[in-house]
CSV table of C-alpha atoms in Angstrom, one decimal:
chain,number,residue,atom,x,y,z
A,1435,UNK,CA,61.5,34.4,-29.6
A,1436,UNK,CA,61.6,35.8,-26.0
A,1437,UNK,CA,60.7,33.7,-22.8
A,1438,UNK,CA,57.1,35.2,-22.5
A,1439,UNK,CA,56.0,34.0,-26.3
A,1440,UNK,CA,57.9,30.7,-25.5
A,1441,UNK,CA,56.1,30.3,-22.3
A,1442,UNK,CA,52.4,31.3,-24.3
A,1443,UNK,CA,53.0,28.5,-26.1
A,1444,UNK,CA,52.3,26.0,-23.2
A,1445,UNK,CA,48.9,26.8,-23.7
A,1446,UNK,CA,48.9,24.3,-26.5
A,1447,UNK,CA,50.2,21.4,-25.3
A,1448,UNK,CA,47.2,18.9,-24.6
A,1449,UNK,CA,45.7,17.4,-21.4
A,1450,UNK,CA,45.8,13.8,-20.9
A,1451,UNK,CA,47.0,10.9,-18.4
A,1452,UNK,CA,50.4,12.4,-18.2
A,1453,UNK,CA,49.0,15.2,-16.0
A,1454,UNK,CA,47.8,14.0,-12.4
A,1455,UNK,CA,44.7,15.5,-10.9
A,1456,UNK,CA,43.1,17.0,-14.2
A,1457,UNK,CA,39.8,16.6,-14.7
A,1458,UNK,CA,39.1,13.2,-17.0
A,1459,UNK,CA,36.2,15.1,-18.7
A,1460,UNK,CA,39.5,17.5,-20.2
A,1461,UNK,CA,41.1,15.0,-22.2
A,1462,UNK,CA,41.8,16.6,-25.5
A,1463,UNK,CA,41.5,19.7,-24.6
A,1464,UNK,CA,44.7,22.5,-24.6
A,1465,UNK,CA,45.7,23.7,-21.7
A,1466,UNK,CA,44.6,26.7,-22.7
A,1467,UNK,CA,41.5,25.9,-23.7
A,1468,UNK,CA,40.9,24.4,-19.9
A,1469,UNK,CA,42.1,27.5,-18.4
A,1470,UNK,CA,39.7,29.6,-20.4
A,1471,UNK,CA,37.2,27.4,-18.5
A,1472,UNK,CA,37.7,28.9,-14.9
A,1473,UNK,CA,36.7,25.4,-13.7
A,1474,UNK,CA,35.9,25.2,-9.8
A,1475,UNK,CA,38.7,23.6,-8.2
A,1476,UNK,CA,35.9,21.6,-6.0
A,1477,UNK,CA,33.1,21.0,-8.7
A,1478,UNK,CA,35.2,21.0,-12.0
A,1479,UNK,CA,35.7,17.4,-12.3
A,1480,UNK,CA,39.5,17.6,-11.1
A,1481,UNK,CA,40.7,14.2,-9.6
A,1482,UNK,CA,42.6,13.8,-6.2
A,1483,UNK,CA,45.3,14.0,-5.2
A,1484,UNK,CA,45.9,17.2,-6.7
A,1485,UNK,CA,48.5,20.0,-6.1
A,1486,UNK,CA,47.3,23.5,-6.1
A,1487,UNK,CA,49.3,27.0,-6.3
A,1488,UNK,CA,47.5,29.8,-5.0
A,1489,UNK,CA,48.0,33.3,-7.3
A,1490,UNK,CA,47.8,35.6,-4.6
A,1491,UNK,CA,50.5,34.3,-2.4
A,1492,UNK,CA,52.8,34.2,-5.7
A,1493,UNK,CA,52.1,37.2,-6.4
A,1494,UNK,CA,52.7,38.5,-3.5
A,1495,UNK,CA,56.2,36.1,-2.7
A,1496,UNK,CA,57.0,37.6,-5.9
A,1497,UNK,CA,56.6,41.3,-5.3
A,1498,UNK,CA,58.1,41.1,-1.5
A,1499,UNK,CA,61.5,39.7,-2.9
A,1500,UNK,CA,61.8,42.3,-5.5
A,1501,UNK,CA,61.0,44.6,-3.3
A,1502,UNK,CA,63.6,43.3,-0.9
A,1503,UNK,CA,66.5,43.0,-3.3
A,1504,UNK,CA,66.0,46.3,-5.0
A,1505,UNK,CA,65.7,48.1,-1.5
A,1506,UNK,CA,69.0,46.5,-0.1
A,1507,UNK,CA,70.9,47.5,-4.1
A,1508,UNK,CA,71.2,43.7,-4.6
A,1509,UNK,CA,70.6,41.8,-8.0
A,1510,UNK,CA,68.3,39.2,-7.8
A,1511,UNK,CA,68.9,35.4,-9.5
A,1512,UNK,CA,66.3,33.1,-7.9
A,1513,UNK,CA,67.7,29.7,-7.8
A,1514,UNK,CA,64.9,28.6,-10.6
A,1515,UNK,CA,65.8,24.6,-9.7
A,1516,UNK,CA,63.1,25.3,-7.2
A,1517,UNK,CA,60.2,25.0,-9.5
A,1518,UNK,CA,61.9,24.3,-12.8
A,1519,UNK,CA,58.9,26.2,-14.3
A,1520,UNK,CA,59.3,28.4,-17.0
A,1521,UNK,CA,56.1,30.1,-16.5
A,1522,UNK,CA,57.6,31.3,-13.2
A,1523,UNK,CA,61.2,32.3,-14.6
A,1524,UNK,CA,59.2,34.5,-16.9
A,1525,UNK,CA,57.1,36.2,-14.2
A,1526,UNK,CA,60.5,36.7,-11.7
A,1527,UNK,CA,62.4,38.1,-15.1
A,1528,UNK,CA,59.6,40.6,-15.6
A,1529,UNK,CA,59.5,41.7,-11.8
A,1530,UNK,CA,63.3,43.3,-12.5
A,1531,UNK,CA,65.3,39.5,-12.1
A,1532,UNK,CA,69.3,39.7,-13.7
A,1533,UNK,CA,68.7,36.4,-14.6
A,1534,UNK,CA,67.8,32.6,-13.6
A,1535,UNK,CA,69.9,30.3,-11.0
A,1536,UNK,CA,69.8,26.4,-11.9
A,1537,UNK,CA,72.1,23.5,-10.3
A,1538,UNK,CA,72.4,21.1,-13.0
A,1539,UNK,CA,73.4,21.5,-17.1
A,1540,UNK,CA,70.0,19.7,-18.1
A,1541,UNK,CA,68.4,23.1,-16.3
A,1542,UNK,CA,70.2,25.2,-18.3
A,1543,UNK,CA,68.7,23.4,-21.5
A,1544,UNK,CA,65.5,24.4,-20.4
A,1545,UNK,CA,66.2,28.0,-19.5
A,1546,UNK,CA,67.1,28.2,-22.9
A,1547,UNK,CA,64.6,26.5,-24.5
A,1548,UNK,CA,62.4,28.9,-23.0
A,1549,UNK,CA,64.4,32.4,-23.9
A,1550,UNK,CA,66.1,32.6,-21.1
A,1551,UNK,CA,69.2,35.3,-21.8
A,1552,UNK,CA,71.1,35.2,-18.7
A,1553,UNK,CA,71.7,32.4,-16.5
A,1554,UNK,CA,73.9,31.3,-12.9
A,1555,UNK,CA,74.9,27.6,-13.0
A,1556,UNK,CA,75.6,27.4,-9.0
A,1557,UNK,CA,77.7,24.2,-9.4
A,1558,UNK,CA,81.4,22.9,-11.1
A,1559,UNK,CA,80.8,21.9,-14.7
A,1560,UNK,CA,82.9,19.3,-16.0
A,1561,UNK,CA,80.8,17.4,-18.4
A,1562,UNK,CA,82.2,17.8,-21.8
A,1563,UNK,CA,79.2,17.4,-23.4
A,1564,UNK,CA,77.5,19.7,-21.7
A,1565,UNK,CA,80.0,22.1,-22.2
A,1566,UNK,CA,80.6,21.6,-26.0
A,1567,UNK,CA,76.3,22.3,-26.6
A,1568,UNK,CA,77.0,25.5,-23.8
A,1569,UNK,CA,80.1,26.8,-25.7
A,1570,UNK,CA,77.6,26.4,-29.1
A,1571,UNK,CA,74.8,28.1,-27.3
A,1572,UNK,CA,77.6,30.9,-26.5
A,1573,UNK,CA,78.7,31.4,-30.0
A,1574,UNK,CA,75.6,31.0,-31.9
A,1575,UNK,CA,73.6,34.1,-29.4
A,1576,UNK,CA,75.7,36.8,-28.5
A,1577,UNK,CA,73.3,38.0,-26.3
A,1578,UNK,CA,73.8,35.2,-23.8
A,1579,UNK,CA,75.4,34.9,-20.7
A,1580,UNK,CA,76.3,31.8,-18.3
A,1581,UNK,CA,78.4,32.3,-15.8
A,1582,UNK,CA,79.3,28.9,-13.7
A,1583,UNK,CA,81.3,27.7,-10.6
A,1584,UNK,CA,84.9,26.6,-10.5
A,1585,UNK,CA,86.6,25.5,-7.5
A,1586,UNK,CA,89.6,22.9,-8.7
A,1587,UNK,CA,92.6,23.4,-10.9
A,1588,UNK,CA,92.0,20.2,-12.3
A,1589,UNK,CA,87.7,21.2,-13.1
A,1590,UNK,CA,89.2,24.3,-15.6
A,1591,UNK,CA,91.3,21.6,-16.7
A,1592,UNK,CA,88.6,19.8,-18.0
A,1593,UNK,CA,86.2,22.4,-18.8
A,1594,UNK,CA,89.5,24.7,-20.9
A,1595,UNK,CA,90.1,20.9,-22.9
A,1596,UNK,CA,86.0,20.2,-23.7
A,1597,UNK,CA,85.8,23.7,-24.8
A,1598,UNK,CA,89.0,24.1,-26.7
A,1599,UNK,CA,88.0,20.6,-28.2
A,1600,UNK,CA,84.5,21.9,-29.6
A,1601,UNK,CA,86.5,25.1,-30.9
A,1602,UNK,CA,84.1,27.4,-28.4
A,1603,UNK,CA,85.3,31.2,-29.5
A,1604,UNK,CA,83.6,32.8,-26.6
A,1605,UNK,CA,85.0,32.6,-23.2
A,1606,UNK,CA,82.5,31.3,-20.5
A,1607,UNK,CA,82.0,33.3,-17.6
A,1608,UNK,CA,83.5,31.9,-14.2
A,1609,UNK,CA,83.3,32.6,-10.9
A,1610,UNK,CA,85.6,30.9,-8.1
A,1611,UNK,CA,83.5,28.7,-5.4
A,1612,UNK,CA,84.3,29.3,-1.8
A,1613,UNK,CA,83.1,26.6,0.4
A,1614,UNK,CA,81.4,27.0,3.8
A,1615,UNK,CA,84.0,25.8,5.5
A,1616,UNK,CA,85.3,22.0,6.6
A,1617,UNK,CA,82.9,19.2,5.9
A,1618,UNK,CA,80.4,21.9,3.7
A,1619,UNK,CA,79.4,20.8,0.3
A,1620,UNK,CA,81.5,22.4,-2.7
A,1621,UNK,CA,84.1,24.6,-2.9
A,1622,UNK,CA,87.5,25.7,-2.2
A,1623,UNK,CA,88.7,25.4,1.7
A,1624,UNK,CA,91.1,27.8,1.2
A,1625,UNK,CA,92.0,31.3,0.2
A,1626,UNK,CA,95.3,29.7,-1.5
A,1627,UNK,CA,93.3,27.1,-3.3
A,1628,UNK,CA,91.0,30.4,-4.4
A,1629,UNK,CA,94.6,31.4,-5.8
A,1630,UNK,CA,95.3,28.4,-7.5
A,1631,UNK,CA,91.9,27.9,-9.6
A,1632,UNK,CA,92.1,31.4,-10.3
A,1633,UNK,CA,95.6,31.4,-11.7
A,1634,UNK,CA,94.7,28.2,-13.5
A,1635,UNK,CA,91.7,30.2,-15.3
A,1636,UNK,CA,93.8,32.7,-16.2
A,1637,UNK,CA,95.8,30.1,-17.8
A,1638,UNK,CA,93.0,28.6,-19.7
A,1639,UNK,CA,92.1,30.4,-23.2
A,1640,UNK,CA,88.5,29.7,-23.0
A,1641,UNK,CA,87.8,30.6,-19.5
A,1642,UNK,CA,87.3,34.4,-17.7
A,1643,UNK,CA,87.2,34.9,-14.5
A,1644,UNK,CA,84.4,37.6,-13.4
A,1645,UNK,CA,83.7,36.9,-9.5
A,1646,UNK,CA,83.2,34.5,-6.6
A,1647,UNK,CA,80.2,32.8,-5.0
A,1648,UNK,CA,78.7,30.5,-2.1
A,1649,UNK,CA,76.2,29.4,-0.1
A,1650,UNK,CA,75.9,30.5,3.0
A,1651,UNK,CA,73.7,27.8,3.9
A,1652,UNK,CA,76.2,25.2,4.4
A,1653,UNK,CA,78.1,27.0,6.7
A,1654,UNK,CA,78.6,25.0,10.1
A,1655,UNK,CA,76.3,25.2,12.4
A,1656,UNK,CA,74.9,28.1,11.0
A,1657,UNK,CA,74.2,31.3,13.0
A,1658,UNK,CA,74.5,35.1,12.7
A,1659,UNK,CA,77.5,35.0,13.8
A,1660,UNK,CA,79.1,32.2,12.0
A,1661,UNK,CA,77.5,33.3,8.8
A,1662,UNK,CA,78.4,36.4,8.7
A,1663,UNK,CA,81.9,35.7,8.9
A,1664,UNK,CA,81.4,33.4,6.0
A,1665,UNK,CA,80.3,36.3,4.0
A,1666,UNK,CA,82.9,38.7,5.3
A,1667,UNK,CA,85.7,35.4,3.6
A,1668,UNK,CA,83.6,35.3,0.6
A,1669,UNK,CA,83.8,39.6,0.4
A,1670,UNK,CA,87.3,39.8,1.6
A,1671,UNK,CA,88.2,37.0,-1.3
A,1672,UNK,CA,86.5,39.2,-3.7
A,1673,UNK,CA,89.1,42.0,-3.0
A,1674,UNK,CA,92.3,40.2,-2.8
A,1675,UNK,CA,91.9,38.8,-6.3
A,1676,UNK,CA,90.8,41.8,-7.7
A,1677,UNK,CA,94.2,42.8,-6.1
A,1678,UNK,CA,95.9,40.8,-7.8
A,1679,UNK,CA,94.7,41.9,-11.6
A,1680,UNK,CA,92.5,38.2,-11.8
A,1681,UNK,CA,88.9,40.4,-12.6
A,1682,UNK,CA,91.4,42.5,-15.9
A,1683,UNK,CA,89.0,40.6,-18.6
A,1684,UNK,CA,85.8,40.7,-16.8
A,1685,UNK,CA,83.0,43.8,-17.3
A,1686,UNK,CA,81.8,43.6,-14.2
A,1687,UNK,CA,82.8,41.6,-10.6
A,1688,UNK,CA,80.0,39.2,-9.5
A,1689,UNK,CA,79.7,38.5,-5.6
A,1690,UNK,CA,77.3,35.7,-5.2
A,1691,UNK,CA,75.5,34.5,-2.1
A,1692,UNK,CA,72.0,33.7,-0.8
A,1693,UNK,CA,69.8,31.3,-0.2
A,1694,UNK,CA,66.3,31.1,1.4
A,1695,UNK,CA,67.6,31.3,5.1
A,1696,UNK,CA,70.1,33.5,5.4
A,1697,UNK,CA,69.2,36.7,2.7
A,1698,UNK,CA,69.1,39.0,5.1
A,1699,UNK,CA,72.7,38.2,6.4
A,1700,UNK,CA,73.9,38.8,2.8
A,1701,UNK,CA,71.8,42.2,2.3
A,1702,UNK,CA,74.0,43.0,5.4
A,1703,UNK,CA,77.2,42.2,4.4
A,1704,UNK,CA,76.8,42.9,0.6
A,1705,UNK,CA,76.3,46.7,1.6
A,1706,UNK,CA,79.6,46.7,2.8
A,1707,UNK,CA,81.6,45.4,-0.4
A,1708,UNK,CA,84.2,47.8,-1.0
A,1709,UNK,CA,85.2,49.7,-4.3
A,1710,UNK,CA,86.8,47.6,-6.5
A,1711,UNK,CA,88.4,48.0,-9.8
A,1712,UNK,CA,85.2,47.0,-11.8
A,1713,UNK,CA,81.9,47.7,-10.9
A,1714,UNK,CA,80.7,45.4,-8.4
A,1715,UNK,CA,77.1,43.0,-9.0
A,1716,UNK,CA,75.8,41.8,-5.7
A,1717,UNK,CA,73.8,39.1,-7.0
A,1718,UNK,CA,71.1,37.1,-4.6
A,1719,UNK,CA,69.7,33.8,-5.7
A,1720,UNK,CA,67.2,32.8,-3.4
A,1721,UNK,CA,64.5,30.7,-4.8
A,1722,UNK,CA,62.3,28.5,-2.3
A,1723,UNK,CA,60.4,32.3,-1.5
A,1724,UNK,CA,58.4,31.8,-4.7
A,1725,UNK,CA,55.7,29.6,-2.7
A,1726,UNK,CA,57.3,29.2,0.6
A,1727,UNK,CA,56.0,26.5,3.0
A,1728,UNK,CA,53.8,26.0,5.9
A,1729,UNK,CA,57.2,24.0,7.8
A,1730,UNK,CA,60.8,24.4,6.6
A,1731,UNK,CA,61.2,27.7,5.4
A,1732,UNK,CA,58.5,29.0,7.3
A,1733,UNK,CA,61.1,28.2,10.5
A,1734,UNK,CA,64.2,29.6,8.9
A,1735,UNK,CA,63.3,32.4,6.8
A,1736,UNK,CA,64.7,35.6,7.8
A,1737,UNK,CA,61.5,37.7,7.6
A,1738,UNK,CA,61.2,36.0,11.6
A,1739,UNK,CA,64.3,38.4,12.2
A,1740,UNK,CA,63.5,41.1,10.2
A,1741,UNK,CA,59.3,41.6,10.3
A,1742,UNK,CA,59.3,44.8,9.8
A,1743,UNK,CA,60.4,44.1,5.9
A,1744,UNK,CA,57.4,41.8,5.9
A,1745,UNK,CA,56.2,38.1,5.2
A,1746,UNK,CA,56.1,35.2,2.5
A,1747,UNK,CA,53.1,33.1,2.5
A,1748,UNK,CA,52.6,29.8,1.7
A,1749,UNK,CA,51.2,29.1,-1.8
A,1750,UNK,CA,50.8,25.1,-1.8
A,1751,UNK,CA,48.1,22.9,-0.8
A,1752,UNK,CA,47.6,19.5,-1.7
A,1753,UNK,CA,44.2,18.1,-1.6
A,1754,UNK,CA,43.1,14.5,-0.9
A,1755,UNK,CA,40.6,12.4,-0.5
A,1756,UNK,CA,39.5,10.4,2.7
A,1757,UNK,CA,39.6,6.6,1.4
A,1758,UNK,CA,39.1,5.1,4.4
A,1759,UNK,CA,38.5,4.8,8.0
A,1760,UNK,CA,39.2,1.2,9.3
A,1761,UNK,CA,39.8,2.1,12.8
A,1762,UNK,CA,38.8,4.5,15.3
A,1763,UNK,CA,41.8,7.1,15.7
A,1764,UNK,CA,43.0,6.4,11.7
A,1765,UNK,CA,42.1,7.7,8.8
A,1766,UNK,CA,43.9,6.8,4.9
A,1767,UNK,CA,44.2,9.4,2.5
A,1768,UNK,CA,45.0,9.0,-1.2
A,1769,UNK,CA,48.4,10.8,-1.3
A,1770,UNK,CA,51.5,9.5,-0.4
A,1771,UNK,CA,55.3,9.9,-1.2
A,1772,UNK,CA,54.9,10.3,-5.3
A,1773,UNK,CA,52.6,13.3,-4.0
A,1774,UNK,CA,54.2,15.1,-1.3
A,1775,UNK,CA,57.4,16.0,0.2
A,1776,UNK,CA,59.0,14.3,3.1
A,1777,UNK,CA,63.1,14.5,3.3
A,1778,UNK,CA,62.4,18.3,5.6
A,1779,UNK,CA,59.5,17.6,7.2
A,1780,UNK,CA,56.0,15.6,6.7
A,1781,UNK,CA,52.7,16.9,5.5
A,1782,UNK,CA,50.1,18.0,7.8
A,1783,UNK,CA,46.3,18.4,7.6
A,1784,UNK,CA,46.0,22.5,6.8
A,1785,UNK,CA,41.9,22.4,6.0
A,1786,UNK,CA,38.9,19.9,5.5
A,1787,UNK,CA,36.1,20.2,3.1
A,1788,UNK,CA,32.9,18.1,4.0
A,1789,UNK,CA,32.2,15.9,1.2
A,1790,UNK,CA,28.1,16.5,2.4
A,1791,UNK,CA,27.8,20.1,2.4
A,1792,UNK,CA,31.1,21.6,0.8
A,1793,UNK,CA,31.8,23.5,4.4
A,1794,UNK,CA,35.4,23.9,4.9
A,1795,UNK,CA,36.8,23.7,8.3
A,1796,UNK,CA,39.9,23.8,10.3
A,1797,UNK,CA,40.8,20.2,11.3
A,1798,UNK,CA,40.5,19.6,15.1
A,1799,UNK,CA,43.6,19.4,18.0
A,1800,UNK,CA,45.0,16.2,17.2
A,1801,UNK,CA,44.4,15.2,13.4
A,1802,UNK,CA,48.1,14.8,11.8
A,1803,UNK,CA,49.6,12.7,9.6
A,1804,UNK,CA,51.5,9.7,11.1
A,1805,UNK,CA,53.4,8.4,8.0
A,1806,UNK,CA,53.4,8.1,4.2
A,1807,UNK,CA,53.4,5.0,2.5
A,1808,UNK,CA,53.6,4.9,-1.8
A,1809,UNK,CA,50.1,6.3,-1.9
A,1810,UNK,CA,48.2,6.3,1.4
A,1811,UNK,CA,49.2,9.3,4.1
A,1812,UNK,CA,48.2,8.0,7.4
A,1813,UNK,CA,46.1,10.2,9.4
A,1814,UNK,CA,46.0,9.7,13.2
A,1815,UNK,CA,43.2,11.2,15.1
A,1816,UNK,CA,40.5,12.0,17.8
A,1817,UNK,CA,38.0,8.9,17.9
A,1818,UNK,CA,35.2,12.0,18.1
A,1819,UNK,CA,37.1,13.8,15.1
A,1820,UNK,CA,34.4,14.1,12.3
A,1821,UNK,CA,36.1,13.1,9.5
A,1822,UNK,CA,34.3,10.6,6.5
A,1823,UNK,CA,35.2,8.9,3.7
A,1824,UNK,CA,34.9,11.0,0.5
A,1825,UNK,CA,35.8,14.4,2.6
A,1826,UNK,CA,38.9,16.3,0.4
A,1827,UNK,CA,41.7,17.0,3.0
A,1828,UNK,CA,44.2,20.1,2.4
A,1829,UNK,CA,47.7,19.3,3.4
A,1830,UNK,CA,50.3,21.8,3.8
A,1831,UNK,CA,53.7,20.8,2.8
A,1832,UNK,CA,57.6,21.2,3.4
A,1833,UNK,CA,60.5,22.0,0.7
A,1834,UNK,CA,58.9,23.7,-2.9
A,1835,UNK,CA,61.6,21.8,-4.6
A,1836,UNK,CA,60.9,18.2,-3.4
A,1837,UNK,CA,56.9,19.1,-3.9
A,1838,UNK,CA,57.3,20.6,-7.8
A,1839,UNK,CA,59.1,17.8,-8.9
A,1840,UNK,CA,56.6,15.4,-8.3
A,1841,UNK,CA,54.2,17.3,-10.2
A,1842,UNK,CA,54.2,17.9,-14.6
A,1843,UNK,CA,51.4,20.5,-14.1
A,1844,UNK,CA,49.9,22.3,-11.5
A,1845,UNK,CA,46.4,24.0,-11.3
A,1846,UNK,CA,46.7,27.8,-10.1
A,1847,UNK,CA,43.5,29.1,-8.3
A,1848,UNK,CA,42.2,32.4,-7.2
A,1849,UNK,CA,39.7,31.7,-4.8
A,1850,UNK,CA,38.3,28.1,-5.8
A,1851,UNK,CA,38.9,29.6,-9.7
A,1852,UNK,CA,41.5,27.7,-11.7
A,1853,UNK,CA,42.5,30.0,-14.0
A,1854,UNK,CA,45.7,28.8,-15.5
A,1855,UNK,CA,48.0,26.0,-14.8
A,1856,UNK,CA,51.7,25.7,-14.1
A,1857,UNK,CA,54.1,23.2,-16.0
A,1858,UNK,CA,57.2,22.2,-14.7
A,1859,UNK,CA,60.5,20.1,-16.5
A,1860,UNK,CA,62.5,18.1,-14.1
């Protein structure tokens, strides 16, 4: 069963009080059944808060990055730990995607569960269980590929004893980490250590070595410059162990970068990977484009340097309710940190929609929110600012990942219009 009919058969699954912000009158029904309703987002009984993807901008996040990565000859990944949403995987995969990026082995269980063929595990796996039920997955469908990071002789020691233990007959796919540089995150320091774990894999029955990968957004103090020079290392690695006979087993050579800040450094630098002795995949894995954000990424993504190539759009909003207003200058609404994002950046008040007359407006100079507590978002502004209790207040919000993860399953709208709802597994 493919990832489309796997995905189809979310429509079944039933609404109830493990879904926030769904309408209480839908209890019972499938999600299916709801969707076929085209309730009004504003009049269909759904409960605040509630989280709210807008169609259009995914499409059109959607189309620009396949555009992008097809235009520049670069194979797309998008990191799919962003939404964990297999409804999404499936619409990226039919748009031309090589496959899904995920950080963690419990992601890689729900790729599959859903179909998914090909898979990039952008982080060292150790854990034996994990690889004894990846190393069955291997075996039992020949038609799957993992490929994950390495970047310690003593990691493809453990992962060559789990595998060898479980009596995996397939090799699993590796590439060799290189690390942004002193004090990044993961990843070899070194172009010796790149040696070592590579010489180790060799080493190791169980194991094939196929490329090398990074992220370019832990680079130091991250610029152009700076960047770019990372990605020159990571290109330059690339040919030296292709040099020395390490890619002999592997198909093809993976080079693997990008992230949501720095893509169009690795379009840049990707072009220039030389000929090699297997044909080369230049693989991107951004992921936060699918919905963007109003803060963050809005400041750091590289359509600001490059316009001409176009522009994401954000495709959150989170609306709330006005519960109070104990004070002139303050205003509480009912969302707080279980609702929104915070670790890049707080919320702010995008729209208000009179609870009176339905009007929506822009909100005024000056209306922002101050803090989040549990449940409450505190709202500082004007005394003359005319906001009430019972208005439904639009925030815009900072980091996808930290916003899908609060949420199990999330109403999609075209115009007010729900017309199908996205579920997530975190």
């Amino acid at each position: 069963m493919d990832i489309h009919e796997r995905v189809a058969e979310l429509d079944q699954e039933r609404v109830g009080h493990r879904f926030k912000g769904m309408p209480w009158d839908a209890a019972g029904l499938t999600v299916g059944e709801l969707a076929a309703q085209k309730r009004d987002l504003f009049d269909g009984g759904f409960s605040t808060p509630v989280l709210v993807l807008a169609e259009e901008a995914l499409d059109h996040n959607m189309d620009l990055l396949e555009r992008y990565a097809d235009t520049h000859g670069l194979s797309f990944a998008p990191h799919g730990k962003t939404s964990m949403a297999p409804q999404l995987f499936a619409r990226q995969l039919a748009r031309g995607a090589w496959g899904i990026t995920v950080a963690v082995p419990h992601q890689v269980r729900v790729c599959r569960e859903f179909g998914v063929r090909r898979i990039f595990l952008a982080n060292e796996l150790v854990d034996a269980a994990a690889l004894r039920w990846i190393g069955g997955q291997l075996d039992a469908d020949p038609s799957f590929e993992l490929t994950t990071y390495v970047d310690s002789v003593r990691g493809v020691e453990l992962m060559d004893r789990a595998l060898r233990a479980a009596g995996t007959r397939r090799p699993l796919d590796v590439v060799v980490e290189l690390g942004g540089g002193q004090g990044a995150r993961t990843g070899v320091r070194t172009e010796q250590e790149a040696a070592e774990v590579a010489a180790a894999v060799a080493a190791a029955g169980t194991l094939r070595l196929v490329g090398v990968a990074g992220y370019e957004g832990e680079v130091p103090n991250g610029s152009p410059e700076t960047v770019r020079a990372w990605l020159r290392r990571l290109v330059a690695l690339a040919a030296d162990l292709d040099a020395a006979g390490r890619f002999a087993d592997a198909d093809e050579i993976v080079v693997s970068a990008g992230g949501s800040a720095w893509f169009d450094a690795v379009a840049d630098v990707f072009a220039q990977v030389p000929e090699m002795s297997r044909p080369v995949r230049r693989l991107l894995r951004s992921g936060a484009y699918v919905t963007h954000d109003d803060d963050h990424y809005r400041s750091v993504t590289p359509f600001n340097r490059i316009p001409q190539e176009g522009a994401l759009e954000p495709a959150f909003r989170l609306w709330t309710q006005v519960v109070s207003r104990p004070a002139p200058g303050q205003a509480f609404l009912n969302a707080g940190k279980r609702d929104a994002p915070y670790d890049l950046g707080m919320p702010q008040v995008a729209a208000i929609r009179s609870a009176r007359t339905g009007e929506v407006r822009a909100p005024g100079d000056g209306v922002r929110i101050a803090r989040l507590s549990d449940q409450h978002a505190w709202v500082t502004l004007p005394e003359d600012e005319a906001l009430e209790v019972g208005d439904w207040v639009a925030l815009s919000v900072s980091h996808p990942c930290t916003t899908f993860d609060k949420w199990q399953l999330i109403p999609a709208t075209r115009g007010s219009a729900v017309t199908t709802y996205v579920r997530t597994f975190f």
